[in-house]
Amino acid sequence: MKFLDLGFRIFCRNTVLNLILVCQLAASLVLVNITLGQLNGQRLTLTFFESIAGEKGAYFMPSIEDYLSLQVDALDTPERYSILEELSGVKAVSACYQFTFYREGEIFEAFAYDSYMSEKIRLPLLKGVWFTEFPAEEGVVPVVVGSEDHGFIYGQTIPVNIRDADTQAALNLKVVGVLRQPLYALGYSRGGTTITGNDIFERYDENYRGGPLIIFSREALAEYRDCYFSKHVNRLVFFDENIGSEEYRRNLELMSTRGFVQTIDEMYALGRKEIGDNIKSMLPFIICTFSIAAVGLASLTILNAIRQRKIFAIYYLCGSKWKDCFKILAGYLLTVIILSLSLLAFVYGMALLAGNFYRRGLFIYISFNNLLATLGLCLVVIILSLVIPYLILKNTYPAEILREN
């Protein structure tokens, strides 16, 4: 610890400049972790999408040009999807539903999938089983939840009410699984000129939403399956595996006449491209910021090695060795690294409290590779900063230094 203490004293002799270096290094580490965190989230959702990436099908967003006079809650009309009835070789038309459950004055939103996607998209679990794997029980709706922090405990049966304009009924939700963090829910609400495999997964923050993430199969509600609060306007259409290329092309052309269409293979390819584009866009900023911090820290370490040569020479004549003096410089660098990591941890904590990992477009997933990348960059900085000082001390003769001074 004495080497770290002596290194800290070197840091304090030029506090302002060293603090600037700390901020520069911390800024580069923040950029690296933001970029890597975004890539982690995109890779994760793309992994979810891989279960359907090889299927013949398309994302269908019906046009609203002919229905501008309709109210928002009337946009989901049969006429808008009549074109789907003209398609051939259709295996499944997938939609996403949102239900509202009531319990003792509390309101919970829940996501329901159709039977096809309930089997296809299985999110990773911390405990329990996916709701389609739970043995059927009369009067029980099996659900998976995001956490047990809101009273939905694994293994328990939760009585709730469901109601709409025409129906009110009591249900029993049985928690058969708890999802692994980070939480995502499948949804088809995204529109635009392009849709990627990442866009059909919605990041879910239970603290921000004020309740647990609840996912189940719409078919489990039996006669109450139409008591949903809302239904996403867009659809995923799947075709038979043996559909001919000409028939497949005709289906896509028909859908294109009544809305926006993005094939499933295009969604997957665009998702992969999106990851590469994000790397390319952020890499110059990361390299620039990291280079400035690394060069500045290396230069100051070299300067400190030169300035401290007389003191190191005295240490040497008093029985110390050059490698001990080298350790003092390493202690100085560790001081900078520790302060930079502390600043990084502070920024991470503030972002976590503010919910910036879940909102405002920052879908950041911090995982183990963030830790490896951060420690790896710190190690690179230390090595680069110590190479030249090592050569300086190695070729230094204590007697000559003292005579010069």
mmCIF file with all atom_site columns, C-alpha atoms in Angstrom, residues 1-13 315 327-332 334-335 338:
data_model
loop_
_atom_site.group_PDB
_atom_site.id
_atom_site.type_symbol
_atom_site.label_atom_id
_atom_site.label_alt_id
_atom_site.label_comp_id
_atom_site.label_asym_id
_atom_site.label_entity_id
_atom_site.label_seq_id
_atom_site.pdbx_PDB_ins_code
_atom_site.Cartn_x
_atom_site.Cartn_y
_atom_site.Cartn_z
_atom_site.occupancy
_atom_site.B_iso_or_equiv
_atom_site.pdbx_formal_charge
_atom_site.auth_seq_id
_atom_site.auth_comp_id
_atom_site.auth_asym_id
_atom_site.auth_atom_id
_atom_site.pdbx_PDB_model_num
ATOM 1  C CA . MET A 1 1   ? 0.000  0.000  0.000   1.00 0.00 ? 1   MET A CA 1
ATOM 2  C CA . LYS A 1 2   ? 2.973  2.339  0.499   1.00 0.00 ? 2   LYS A CA 1
ATOM 3  C CA . PHE A 1 3   ? 3.517  2.461  -3.270  1.00 0.00 ? 3   PHE A CA 1
ATOM 4  C CA . LEU A 1 4   ? -0.089 3.513  -3.809  1.00 0.00 ? 4   LEU A CA 1
ATOM 5  C CA . ASP A 1 5   ? 0.303  6.183  -1.111  1.00 0.00 ? 5   ASP A CA 1
ATOM 6  C CA . LEU A 1 6   ? 3.471  7.578  -2.731  1.00 0.00 ? 6   LEU A CA 1
ATOM 7  C CA . GLY A 1 7   ? 1.738  7.442  -6.123  1.00 0.00 ? 7   GLY A CA 1
ATOM 8  C CA . PHE A 1 8   ? -1.180 9.410  -4.689  1.00 0.00 ? 8   PHE A CA 1
ATOM 9  C CA . ARG A 1 9   ? 1.261  12.098 -3.505  1.00 0.00 ? 9   ARG A CA 1
ATOM 10 C CA . ILE A 1 10  ? 2.526  12.440 -7.078  1.00 0.00 ? 10  ILE A CA 1
ATOM 11 C CA . PHE A 1 11  ? -1.113 12.809 -8.176  1.00 0.00 ? 11  PHE A CA 1
ATOM 12 C CA . CYS A 1 12  ? -1.677 15.606 -5.635  1.00 0.00 ? 12  CYS A CA 1
ATOM 13 C CA . ARG A 1 13  ? 1.296  17.644 -6.878  1.00 0.00 ? 13  ARG A CA 1
ATOM 14 C CA . TYR A 1 315 ? 15.474 6.083  -2.799  1.00 0.00 ? 315 TYR A CA 1
ATOM 15 C CA . LYS A 1 327 ? 5.815  0.620  -8.594  1.00 0.00 ? 327 LYS A CA 1
ATOM 16 C CA . ILE A 1 328 ? 5.378  4.186  -7.324  1.00 0.00 ? 328 ILE A CA 1
ATOM 17 C CA . LEU A 1 329 ? 4.554  5.339  -10.860 1.00 0.00 ? 329 LEU A CA 1
ATOM 18 C CA . ALA A 1 330 ? 2.182  2.398  -11.142 1.00 0.00 ? 330 ALA A CA 1
ATOM 19 C CA . GLY A 1 331 ? 0.588  3.594  -7.895  1.00 0.00 ? 331 GLY A CA 1
ATOM 20 C CA . TYR A 1 332 ? 0.079  7.016  -9.486  1.00 0.00 ? 332 TYR A CA 1
ATOM 21 C CA . LEU A 1 334 ? -3.794 3.258  -10.240 1.00 0.00 ? 334 LEU A CA 1
ATOM 22 C CA . THR A 1 335 ? -4.919 6.419  -8.458  1.00 0.00 ? 335 THR A CA 1
ATOM 23 C CA . ILE A 1 338 ? -9.520 4.177  -9.446  1.00 0.00 ? 338 ILE A CA 1
#
